[in-house]
Structures are given as C-alpha cells and as structure tokens.
Coordinates of C-alpha atoms and ligand atoms in Angstrom, one line a residue:
M53 CA -142.9 43.6 -111.6
G54 CA -145.3 43.3 -114.5
Q55 CA -144.8 43.6 -118.2
N56 CA -142.4 46.1 -119.6
K57 CA -144.7 48.1 -121.8
N58 CA -148.2 49.4 -122.3
Y59 CA -149.0 46.7 -124.9
K60 CA -151.7 46.9 -127.6
F61 CA -152.9 44.5 -130.3
W62 CA -153.5 45.6 -133.9
F63 CA -156.7 44.7 -135.7
C64 CA -156.1 44.1 -139.4
T65 CA -159.0 43.5 -141.8
G66 CA -158.3 42.0 -145.2
S67 CA -160.2 42.8 -148.3
Q68 CA -159.5 43.8 -151.9
D69 CA -160.3 46.6 -154.4
L70 CA -162.6 44.5 -156.5
Y71 CA -165.8 45.4 -154.6
G72 CA -165.8 49.2 -155.0
D73 CA -165.6 52.1 -152.6
E74 CA -169.0 51.6 -151.1
C75 CA -168.3 48.1 -150.0
L76 CA -164.8 49.0 -148.6
R77 CA -166.5 51.8 -146.7
K78 CA -168.7 49.3 -145.0
V79 CA -165.8 46.9 -144.4
A80 CA -164.0 49.7 -142.5
E81 CA -167.1 50.7 -140.6
H82 CA -167.8 47.1 -139.5
S83 CA -164.2 46.7 -138.5
A84 CA -164.4 49.8 -136.4
K85 CA -167.6 48.6 -134.7
I86 CA -166.0 45.2 -133.9
V87 CA -162.9 46.8 -132.4
E88 CA -164.9 49.3 -130.4
G89 CA -167.3 46.5 -129.2
L90 CA -164.5 44.2 -128.1
N91 CA -162.7 47.0 -126.3
K92 CA -165.8 48.0 -124.5
K93 CA -166.6 44.5 -123.1
G94 CA -164.3 44.8 -120.2
I95 CA -162.9 41.4 -120.8
L96 CA -159.8 42.1 -122.8
P97 CA -156.6 42.7 -120.7
F98 CA -155.2 44.9 -123.5
E99 CA -156.5 47.4 -126.0
I100 CA -157.2 46.5 -129.6
V101 CA -156.2 49.2 -132.2
L102 CA -157.9 49.4 -135.6
K103 CA -155.6 49.6 -138.6
P104 CA -156.8 50.7 -142.2
T105 CA -158.3 47.9 -144.3
L106 CA -155.6 45.9 -146.1
I107 CA -156.3 45.5 -149.8
S108 CA -152.8 45.2 -151.4
Q109 CA -149.5 43.4 -151.0
A110 CA -147.7 46.7 -150.3
S111 CA -150.1 47.8 -147.5
I112 CA -150.0 44.4 -145.9
R113 CA -146.2 44.3 -146.0
Q114 CA -146.0 47.8 -144.6
T115 CA -148.5 47.2 -141.8
F116 CA -146.7 44.0 -140.7
N117 CA -143.4 45.7 -140.7
D118 CA -144.8 48.6 -138.7
A119 CA -146.1 46.0 -136.2
N120 CA -142.7 44.5 -135.9
N121 CA -141.1 47.9 -135.2
D122 CA -143.8 49.2 -132.8
E123 CA -142.5 48.4 -129.4
E124 CA -146.0 48.5 -127.9
C125 CA -147.6 46.2 -130.4
A126 CA -147.7 42.7 -128.9
G127 CA -149.5 41.0 -131.8
V128 CA -151.7 41.3 -134.8
I129 CA -155.3 40.1 -135.1
T130 CA -156.3 39.4 -138.7
W131 CA -159.8 38.9 -140.2
M132 CA -160.9 38.7 -143.8
H133 CA -164.3 40.5 -144.1
T134 CA -164.5 39.8 -147.8
F135 CA -162.4 37.7 -150.1
S136 CA -158.7 38.8 -150.0
P137 CA -156.5 36.9 -152.4
A138 CA -154.0 35.3 -150.2
K139 CA -150.9 35.6 -152.3
M140 CA -151.0 39.3 -151.3
W141 CA -150.3 38.2 -147.7
I142 CA -147.2 36.1 -148.4
I143 CA -144.4 38.7 -148.2
G144 CA -146.0 40.4 -145.2
H145 CA -146.2 37.2 -143.3
Q146 CA -142.7 36.2 -144.3
E147 CA -141.4 39.4 -142.6
Y148 CA -143.7 39.4 -139.6
R149 CA -142.2 38.2 -136.3
K150 CA -144.8 38.8 -133.6
P151 CA -147.7 36.7 -132.3
F152 CA -150.7 36.5 -134.5
C153 CA -154.3 35.5 -134.1
H154 CA -156.7 34.8 -137.0
L155 CA -160.1 35.9 -135.8
H156 CA -162.6 33.9 -137.9
T157 CA -165.7 35.9 -137.4
Q158 CA -168.5 37.7 -139.4
F159 CA -170.1 41.1 -138.8
N160 CA -173.7 39.8 -138.8
E161 CA -174.5 37.0 -136.4
E162 CA -177.5 35.7 -138.2
I163 CA -178.3 35.3 -141.9
P164 CA -180.7 38.1 -142.9
Y165 CA -183.2 35.7 -144.4
D166 CA -185.7 38.3 -145.7
T167 CA -183.2 40.7 -147.3
M168 CA -180.1 38.9 -148.3
D169 CA -179.1 39.3 -151.9
M170 CA -175.8 38.8 -153.8
D171 CA -174.4 42.2 -152.8
F172 CA -174.8 41.3 -149.2
M173 CA -173.2 37.9 -149.8
N174 CA -170.2 39.5 -151.6
E175 CA -169.7 42.0 -148.8
N176 CA -170.0 39.4 -146.0
Q177 CA -168.0 36.4 -147.0
S178 CA -165.6 35.7 -144.2
A179 CA -166.5 32.0 -144.5
H180 CA -165.0 32.2 -148.0
G181 CA -162.2 34.8 -147.5
D182 CA -160.9 33.4 -144.2
R183 CA -160.4 30.0 -145.8
E184 CA -158.3 31.4 -148.6
Y185 CA -156.3 33.3 -146.1
G186 CA -156.0 30.3 -143.7
H187 CA -154.7 28.2 -146.6
I188 CA -151.7 30.4 -147.2
V189 CA -150.8 30.6 -143.5
T190 CA -150.9 26.8 -143.3
R191 CA -148.9 26.4 -146.5
M192 CA -146.3 28.8 -145.1
G193 CA -146.1 26.8 -141.9
I194 CA -146.7 29.8 -139.7
E195 CA -147.9 29.3 -136.1
R196 CA -151.1 31.2 -135.2
K197 CA -154.1 31.1 -133.0
I198 CA -157.5 30.7 -134.7
I199 CA -160.6 31.9 -132.8
V200 CA -164.0 31.1 -134.4
G201 CA -167.3 32.7 -133.5
H202 CA -169.3 35.9 -133.5
W203 CA -167.2 38.9 -132.4
D204 CA -169.8 40.2 -130.0
S205 CA -170.1 36.9 -128.0
E206 CA -168.5 36.5 -124.6
D207 CA -166.8 33.3 -125.7
V208 CA -164.9 35.1 -128.4
A209 CA -163.9 38.0 -126.2
K210 CA -162.7 35.5 -123.5
A211 CA -160.7 33.5 -126.1
L212 CA -159.1 36.7 -127.3
A213 CA -158.3 37.7 -123.8
S214 CA -156.7 34.3 -123.1
W215 CA -154.6 34.5 -126.3
M216 CA -153.5 38.0 -125.5
R217 CA -151.8 36.7 -122.3
T218 CA -150.1 34.0 -124.3
A219 CA -148.9 36.6 -126.8
I220 CA -147.5 38.7 -123.9
G221 CA -145.6 35.6 -122.8
V222 CA -144.2 35.2 -126.3
V223 CA -143.0 38.9 -126.7
E224 CA -141.8 39.2 -123.1
S225 CA -139.9 35.9 -123.0
S226 CA -136.8 37.5 -124.5
H227 CA -136.8 40.1 -121.6
I228 CA -136.3 37.3 -119.0
R229 CA -132.9 37.4 -117.4
V230 CA -132.0 34.7 -114.9
C231 CA -129.4 35.3 -112.2
R232 CA -127.7 32.1 -110.9
F233 CA -126.2 32.4 -107.4
G234 CA -123.9 29.4 -107.6
D235 CA -124.2 26.5 -110.0
N236 CA -126.6 23.6 -110.4
M237 CA -126.5 21.0 -107.7
N238 CA -123.9 18.3 -108.6
N239 CA -125.1 15.0 -110.1
V240 CA -128.7 16.2 -110.6
A241 CA -129.8 15.6 -114.2
V242 CA -133.2 17.3 -114.6
T243 CA -132.2 20.7 -113.5
E244 CA -129.4 20.9 -116.1
G245 CA -129.8 22.1 -119.6
D246 CA -128.4 23.9 -122.6
K247 CA -128.3 27.6 -121.8
V248 CA -127.3 28.6 -125.3
E249 CA -130.3 26.7 -126.8
A250 CA -132.6 28.3 -124.2
Q251 CA -131.5 31.7 -125.4
I252 CA -132.0 30.8 -129.0
K253 CA -135.4 29.3 -128.4
F254 CA -136.8 31.5 -125.6
G255 CA -134.5 34.6 -125.6
W256 CA -133.5 34.0 -121.9
E257 CA -130.2 35.4 -120.7
I258 CA -128.9 33.1 -118.0
D259 CA -125.9 34.5 -116.0
H260 CA -123.8 33.1 -113.2
Y261 CA -122.4 34.8 -110.1
N262 CA -120.4 33.6 -107.2
V263 CA -122.7 33.6 -104.2
N264 CA -120.2 35.7 -102.3
D265 CA -120.9 38.5 -104.9
L266 CA -124.3 38.5 -103.3
V267 CA -123.0 38.3 -99.8
E268 CA -121.3 41.7 -100.3
Y269 CA -124.7 43.1 -101.1
V270 CA -126.3 41.4 -98.1
D271 CA -123.6 42.6 -95.7
A272 CA -124.0 46.1 -96.9
V273 CA -127.7 46.4 -96.0
S274 CA -128.2 48.9 -93.1
N275 CA -129.5 47.8 -89.8
S276 CA -132.3 50.3 -90.0
D277 CA -133.6 48.9 -93.3
V278 CA -133.5 45.4 -91.8
D279 CA -135.4 46.5 -88.7
A280 CA -138.1 48.2 -90.9
L281 CA -138.6 45.1 -93.0
V282 CA -138.7 42.8 -89.9
E283 CA -141.5 45.1 -88.6
E284 CA -143.3 44.6 -91.8
Y285 CA -143.0 40.9 -91.5
Y286 CA -144.3 40.9 -88.0
S287 CA -147.3 43.0 -89.0
K288 CA -148.1 41.0 -92.1
Y289 CA -147.6 37.5 -90.9
D290 CA -148.4 35.6 -87.7
I291 CA -145.4 34.5 -85.6
A292 CA -145.1 31.0 -84.2
L293 CA -142.3 30.9 -81.7
E294 CA -142.9 27.2 -80.9
G295 CA -140.9 27.4 -77.7
R296 CA -138.0 29.5 -79.1
D297 CA -136.8 32.6 -77.3
A298 CA -138.5 35.7 -78.8
D299 CA -135.3 37.7 -79.3
E300 CA -133.4 34.8 -80.8
F301 CA -136.3 34.1 -83.1
R302 CA -136.4 37.8 -84.2
R303 CA -132.6 37.7 -84.9
H304 CA -133.1 34.7 -87.2
V305 CA -135.9 36.5 -89.0
S306 CA -133.7 39.5 -89.4
V307 CA -131.1 37.5 -91.2
Q308 CA -133.8 36.7 -93.9
A309 CA -134.8 40.4 -94.0
R310 CA -131.2 41.3 -94.7
E311 CA -131.0 38.7 -97.4
E312 CA -134.2 39.8 -99.0
I313 CA -133.1 43.4 -99.3
G314 CA -129.6 42.4 -100.5
M315 CA -130.9 40.0 -103.1
E316 CA -133.5 42.4 -104.4
K317 CA -130.9 45.1 -104.8
F318 CA -128.5 42.7 -106.5
L319 CA -131.3 41.6 -108.9
K320 CA -132.4 45.2 -109.6
D321 CA -128.8 46.4 -110.2
G322 CA -128.3 43.6 -112.7
N323 CA -131.8 43.8 -114.3
Y324 CA -132.7 40.2 -113.4
Q325 CA -136.3 39.1 -113.0
A326 CA -135.6 35.5 -112.0
F327 CA -132.9 33.7 -109.9
V328 CA -131.7 30.5 -108.5
T329 CA -130.0 29.4 -105.3
H330 CA -128.5 26.2 -104.1
F331 CA -128.6 25.1 -100.5
G332 CA -125.1 23.5 -100.9
M333 CA -123.5 26.7 -102.2
L334 CA -124.2 29.5 -99.7
G335 CA -120.7 31.0 -99.3
G336 CA -120.9 33.6 -96.6
L337 CA -124.7 33.6 -96.2
K338 CA -125.8 32.8 -92.7
Q339 CA -129.0 31.0 -93.7
L340 CA -130.4 29.4 -96.8
P341 CA -132.6 32.2 -98.1
G342 CA -136.1 31.0 -97.3
L343 CA -138.4 33.7 -96.2
A344 CA -136.3 36.1 -98.4
V345 CA -136.9 34.0 -101.5
Q346 CA -140.6 33.5 -100.7
R347 CA -141.1 37.2 -100.5
L348 CA -139.2 37.9 -103.8
M349 CA -141.4 35.3 -105.6
E350 CA -144.5 37.0 -104.2
K351 CA -143.1 40.3 -105.6
G352 CA -142.9 38.8 -109.1
Y353 CA -139.4 37.3 -109.3
G354 CA -139.1 33.8 -110.9
F355 CA -137.3 31.2 -108.8
G356 CA -135.8 27.8 -109.0
G357 CA -134.1 25.7 -106.3
E358 CA -130.7 23.9 -106.6
G359 CA -129.7 26.0 -109.6
D360 CA -132.8 25.1 -111.6
W361 CA -132.8 28.1 -114.1
K362 CA -135.3 26.5 -116.4
T363 CA -138.0 26.5 -113.7
A364 CA -137.0 29.9 -112.5
A365 CA -137.5 31.3 -116.0
M366 CA -140.8 29.5 -116.4
D367 CA -142.0 30.8 -113.0
R368 CA -141.1 34.3 -114.1
L369 CA -142.9 33.8 -117.5
I370 CA -146.0 32.7 -115.7
K371 CA -145.9 35.9 -113.5
I372 CA -145.5 38.0 -116.7
M373 CA -148.5 36.3 -118.4
T374 CA -150.7 36.7 -115.3
A375 CA -149.6 40.3 -114.4
G376 CA -152.5 42.6 -113.6
M377 CA -155.0 39.7 -113.8
K378 CA -158.1 40.5 -111.7
D379 CA -158.7 37.9 -108.8
A380 CA -155.5 36.0 -109.6
K381 CA -154.8 33.2 -107.2
G382 CA -151.1 33.1 -107.6
S383 CA -148.2 31.1 -108.8
S384 CA -145.1 29.5 -107.3
F385 CA -142.0 27.3 -107.8
M386 CA -143.0 23.9 -106.6
E387 CA -141.6 20.4 -106.0
D388 CA -143.3 17.0 -105.9
Y389 CA -142.5 15.7 -102.5
T390 CA -144.6 13.0 -100.8
Y391 CA -147.7 11.0 -101.9
N392 CA -150.9 10.1 -100.2
L393 CA -151.7 6.8 -101.8
V394 CA -154.9 6.0 -99.8
P395 CA -157.5 4.9 -102.4
G396 CA -159.9 7.8 -103.0
K397 CA -157.6 10.3 -101.3
E398 CA -154.7 10.2 -103.7
G399 CA -152.6 13.3 -104.1
I400 CA -149.1 14.8 -103.9
I401 CA -147.7 17.1 -101.2
Q402 CA -146.1 20.0 -103.0
A403 CA -143.4 22.0 -101.2
H404 CA -139.7 22.7 -101.2
M405 CA -137.2 23.0 -98.5
L406 CA -138.5 26.5 -97.8
E407 CA -139.1 28.3 -101.1
V408 CA -142.8 28.3 -101.9
S409 CA -144.5 31.6 -102.7
P410 CA -147.0 32.9 -100.2
A411 CA -148.9 34.3 -103.2
I412 CA -150.7 31.0 -103.2
A413 CA -151.5 30.8 -99.5
E414 CA -155.0 30.4 -98.1
G415 CA -155.4 32.7 -95.1
K416 CA -152.7 34.5 -93.1
P417 CA -149.2 32.8 -93.4
V418 CA -147.1 32.1 -90.3
I419 CA -143.4 32.7 -89.8
K420 CA -141.5 29.8 -88.2
V421 CA -137.8 29.2 -87.4
Q422 CA -136.8 25.6 -87.7
P423 CA -133.7 23.5 -88.5
L424 CA -133.2 22.7 -92.2
S425 CA -132.0 19.1 -91.7
M426 CA -129.8 19.7 -94.8
G427 CA -126.7 21.8 -95.2
N428 CA -124.6 23.4 -92.5
R429 CA -126.2 26.8 -91.7
E430 CA -128.3 28.2 -88.9
D431 CA -132.0 27.5 -88.6
P432 CA -133.7 29.6 -91.3
A433 CA -136.9 31.6 -90.9
R434 CA -139.6 30.6 -93.4
I435 CA -143.2 31.4 -94.2
V436 CA -145.6 28.5 -93.5
F437 CA -149.0 28.0 -95.0
Q438 CA -151.4 25.8 -96.9
S439 CA -152.5 26.7 -100.4
K440 CA -155.8 27.6 -102.0
E441 CA -158.1 25.0 -103.4
G442 CA -159.0 24.9 -107.1
S443 CA -157.7 24.0 -110.5
G444 CA -154.3 24.8 -111.7
I445 CA -151.5 23.7 -114.0
A446 CA -148.0 22.5 -113.2
C447 CA -145.4 23.1 -115.9
S448 CA -142.0 21.4 -116.3
L449 CA -139.6 22.4 -119.0
V450 CA -137.0 19.7 -119.7
D451 CA -134.0 19.5 -121.9
L452 CA -134.0 16.2 -123.8
G453 CA -130.6 16.7 -125.4
H454 CA -131.7 17.7 -128.8
R455 CA -134.8 19.7 -127.9
F456 CA -136.8 21.2 -125.1
R457 CA -140.1 19.6 -124.0
L458 CA -142.7 21.5 -122.0
I459 CA -144.9 19.1 -119.9
I460 CA -148.2 20.6 -118.7
N461 CA -150.3 18.8 -116.1
A462 CA -153.7 19.9 -115.1
V463 CA -154.1 19.5 -111.4
E464 CA -156.8 19.9 -108.7
C465 CA -155.6 21.5 -105.5
K466 CA -157.3 20.4 -102.3
K467 CA -157.2 20.9 -98.6
V468 CA -155.1 18.3 -96.9
E469 CA -157.2 15.9 -95.0
K470 CA -155.6 16.7 -91.6
P471 CA -153.3 19.4 -90.3
L472 CA -149.5 18.9 -90.5
P473 CA -148.4 20.5 -87.2
K474 CA -144.8 19.2 -87.6
L475 CA -144.2 20.3 -91.2
P476 CA -142.7 23.8 -91.2
V477 CA -143.0 24.7 -94.9
G478 CA -145.6 26.2 -97.2
I479 CA -147.4 23.4 -99.0
N480 CA -149.9 22.7 -101.7
F481 CA -151.7 19.4 -102.1
W482 CA -153.0 18.3 -105.5
T483 CA -154.3 15.4 -107.4
P484 CA -152.9 15.3 -111.0
K485 CA -155.5 14.8 -113.7
P486 CA -156.8 12.5 -114.9
N487 CA -155.9 10.7 -111.6
L488 CA -152.7 10.1 -109.6
K489 CA -151.9 6.7 -111.3
V490 CA -152.3 7.9 -114.9
G491 CA -151.0 11.4 -114.2
A492 CA -147.8 10.2 -112.5
E493 CA -147.1 7.5 -115.1
A494 CA -147.6 10.0 -117.9
W495 CA -145.4 12.6 -116.2
I496 CA -142.6 10.1 -115.7
L497 CA -142.9 8.8 -119.3
A498 CA -142.6 12.3 -120.6
G499 CA -139.4 12.9 -118.5
G500 CA -141.0 15.6 -116.3
A501 CA -139.0 17.1 -113.5
H502 CA -139.7 17.1 -109.8
H503 CA -139.5 20.9 -109.9
T504 CA -142.4 22.7 -111.6
A505 CA -143.7 26.2 -112.2
F506 CA -147.3 26.2 -110.9
T507 CA -150.2 28.6 -111.5
Y508 CA -153.9 28.7 -110.7
D509 CA -154.4 31.4 -113.3
L510 CA -153.3 30.1 -116.6
T511 CA -154.8 27.3 -118.7
V512 CA -153.4 24.3 -120.4
E513 CA -154.4 25.9 -123.7
Q514 CA -152.4 29.1 -123.0
M515 CA -149.2 27.2 -122.2
V516 CA -149.6 24.9 -125.2
D517 CA -150.1 27.9 -127.5
W518 CA -147.0 29.6 -125.9
A519 CA -144.9 26.5 -126.6
A520 CA -146.1 26.3 -130.2
A521 CA -145.3 30.0 -130.7
M522 CA -141.8 29.4 -129.3
G523 CA -141.3 26.3 -131.5
V524 CA -140.9 23.8 -128.8
E525 CA -142.8 20.6 -128.0
A526 CA -145.6 20.6 -125.5
V527 CA -147.3 17.5 -124.1
V528 CA -150.4 17.8 -121.9
I529 CA -151.6 15.5 -119.1
D530 CA -155.2 16.2 -118.3
E531 CA -158.6 14.6 -118.1
N532 CA -158.3 13.2 -121.6
T533 CA -155.0 11.5 -121.1
N534 CA -154.7 7.7 -121.5
I535 CA -151.3 6.0 -121.4
R536 CA -151.5 4.1 -124.7
D537 CA -152.2 7.3 -126.7
F538 CA -149.8 9.3 -124.6
K539 CA -146.9 6.9 -125.4
N540 CA -147.8 7.1 -129.1
E541 CA -147.8 10.9 -128.9
L542 CA -144.4 10.9 -127.4
R543 CA -143.1 8.5 -130.1
W544 CA -144.6 10.5 -132.9
N545 CA -143.4 13.8 -131.5
E546 CA -139.9 12.4 -131.3
M547 CA -140.0 11.7 -135.0
A548 CA -141.6 15.1 -135.9
F549 CA -139.1 17.1 -133.9
R550 CA -136.1 15.1 -135.1
L551 CA -137.3 15.7 -138.7
G552 CA -137.9 19.4 -137.8
L553 CA -141.5 19.2 -138.9
Ligands
LIG16 MN1 -135.6 21.0 -105.2

C-alpha cells in the first residue's frame, strides 16, 4: 500500500543563449554530472531525471507543461547555472502545477583562486542567476522549497531526499479516498469538518456508508479464511489468556479476523485507502473492530476513530510519505489520554480504545480479550504493546470554520516508568516539546484535537512544507516555542489567512 507510481523528479537547468555554444555545452555537462552524482549517492528515495538546458520562454513553458502531463513526474528541481533572465520563466511557472524545488547550488565547491578569470565567472554565476530567478518566483507568490549548498554534499542530498517525500505527499494527496463506516460521533466538535473544502484543498474524497453495508462483507467471509488468519495471528503475536478459556478466547479473536478480511475487501472494492469507525455505530458487527483496525493500519490504511476522517486522511498521508523508507519506525492514529504530571517525569499516555497501530510497537505485541467498558458489544480482541522510544511528530488537522490549520508538535517518546499490567491497549508515552506545560498550552491555544496522526519518520519541516504547498496554515510546537510569540503567530496568521495573503 505505497505510492501509486514509480515517481521521478525532473532536473531543469536554466541559462540563456548569450554565452555561446561552448558555455552551454559546459552547462549541460555540469548538470549531467550533478544529476548523476546525486542519483549515485544512495540517499535519494526517487530518481532525478536530467532535462535539456532551458534557455528560452518557449522551452521553459513546454518543459513545465510536459512535467504537468507526465504521470510519473512528481516535481521539478530548478537551478540557474548562469544568468537566466527571469521574465522567460513567468508563463511556464504560471502553468506549472506540481511541487517545485529551487536548488541553489554551484558546480564548483571552491573558488579556483589561481585560475579564475571573467569567463569562468560568467559561466559559474548561480549566486547571480538564482537571485534573478528567485525574485520572479517570489513576485508571483509561488510556493517552493529552496535548498542551498554544494550539490555533492550529504546535507544537500538529505535535504532533497526529505523534500522529495513532501512532494510525494503533495501529488498523492488527491488519491486519498476515505471510507466512513457510519457518521461522526454526535456532539463532538473537533472531529467534524467541511468535506467539500477538504476536497478542494487536499483532493480527498470522503464517502459514507451504512455500517451494515460492511456487515454484509464481514458475514460473507469464509470460515476457512478466518481460521487461516487466526493461525497467522497466533504465530505472529503472543497470546495472553489472563484466565479466559482458550476456546472462548480464540472465538473472540476470530471475530476480529473476520472483520479484518471483510473490511479489507470492502476497502479494496471501493478503492479506499483510509477509513473511520465509530464505537456507537456498529450495526450488526459483533465487536468494535480493534485488532482488525490495528492490522489494517499496519498494512498502510489510514484510520480515525469516532468518524474522524481528517485524522484518517492525515494518517494515510503519512503512510504515503514514508512508504519504502529504510528503517522506518512506524506511524499510527493516536489520542491524548492521560497525563503524568510528576515534576521531571511529565508526559502523556497516548492510546485509543483499541485502535493503535502495532507498526510502532517495541518488541512482540500481545493479543488480549477484554471488556470495552463503552458500547454494548462483546469483549473485543486487541493487540497490546508499548511503543518505541525516540523523536516523532504528532499532527492534528482542524477545521476553524473558514480554513484548515495543521498543528504539528515535536514529541519525545519514552518508556513508561513502570509496567501497566491492567491497561489492555497499545500505548505510546511522550513528552511534548518544548515541555509538557508549554506544549499542552500551545496545543490548546491552537485548537489542536485530541486525535492525532503520529509518525517517528517524518520531520516538522516536511509537514510544514506539505501544508504550505497545499495552501493551508501550519503552526509548529517544538523546542523553540514560547507562548507569547506563539499567541502572536496565531493572531497574525488569522489576519493573513482572512486576507488571503
Ligand atoms: Mn477517540
């Protein structure tokens, strides 16, 4: 369940015909070396493809339109090797619709002190040409990523690699389709939102089904398929009977296996990559899907509880952006549940009723069957674990009525101080940055939800850049946050977005 296509990024070098063929030959040669060098580093998640040097308005316009129409092109990287009069770029940029990165680099890393003459200066003047080009992009108000540094440095390759994942999030966002089993939970504010505006801004298609449409799929699953999946569960996870009868336990687990198979078939048939449930709207389902949802999240489906389609789509977006990442630590739907307020040990237990992805588990998860203490169904089976340690980000997309705001909190995930033998859910425990007091105050001021889409594998910068590319507000809570500045930022953003700046 990764990205849809074998994406590539186009490398477009700008110049002009003022310098003569010899200079343009070198420009092309240098561009080829840069592209080859970057591709060979083993850092970029996607290939860069070199395009012919752009020296005229017509060729720029043609290349950008080709990029628009090439299904595998996920973005364009531009670089002005020499001076390239920027008025030539206006029409191309007006028509270009995909992500774009301005790589502000130079072929030579060091000034050739002994040999540099005016010819060399004229041929190698990115410092000059990239400023002319940057001016027009700013004047046109076009969102872009600017990466500065020598192309052969690890820093620049890593910055490009990071941006590429953001770009994939931008081009793939419009392929996200969310299936809502039932509606949002009544009276809850933060999980609501404008689905039409979400489709305009993010391209998300958000559909609704009666949960009994799903029940038909679940009931149609064959017993042999259920038995095979239960066997897989029993081999992959530990089993904690905790005094329950082994046969009765297995029967409860098999209900979840049936739900997992039925839900996955429903989602595949409808081409959905994200979904929501609601514990109060279960129709003919015997158990709240717990283990079933956990497994589907692990397979790459986005999820939100209580009808929270915004978080489900964000969870799926994160899974798209991190697909194929080496040594990824995982992502999950999450909920702020309970604090530890002991000085020096502050943190938040993150969990949900059941639905936390085992992708973030540390060690081998355990299956338990326990009462839900909410709703009116039989005791659901669920996967129980504690999460990995390390840095991550929690993302909450909220609808403020006239716009969306993405709130991004950098968090530090830790081991809980002591075991929680009576808590039968998968959990994470984190301390928000810069600390619990400031982090929680800022989160509440920003209107952040109790549901989040959490990932260990993306950075604040990647999500901020994604939001900017989608044209929505993003606010960050991290080690640099202080409340006075943060309140001002919210106030100024309010004005900027109301004015459409
Ligand atoms: Mn919830």
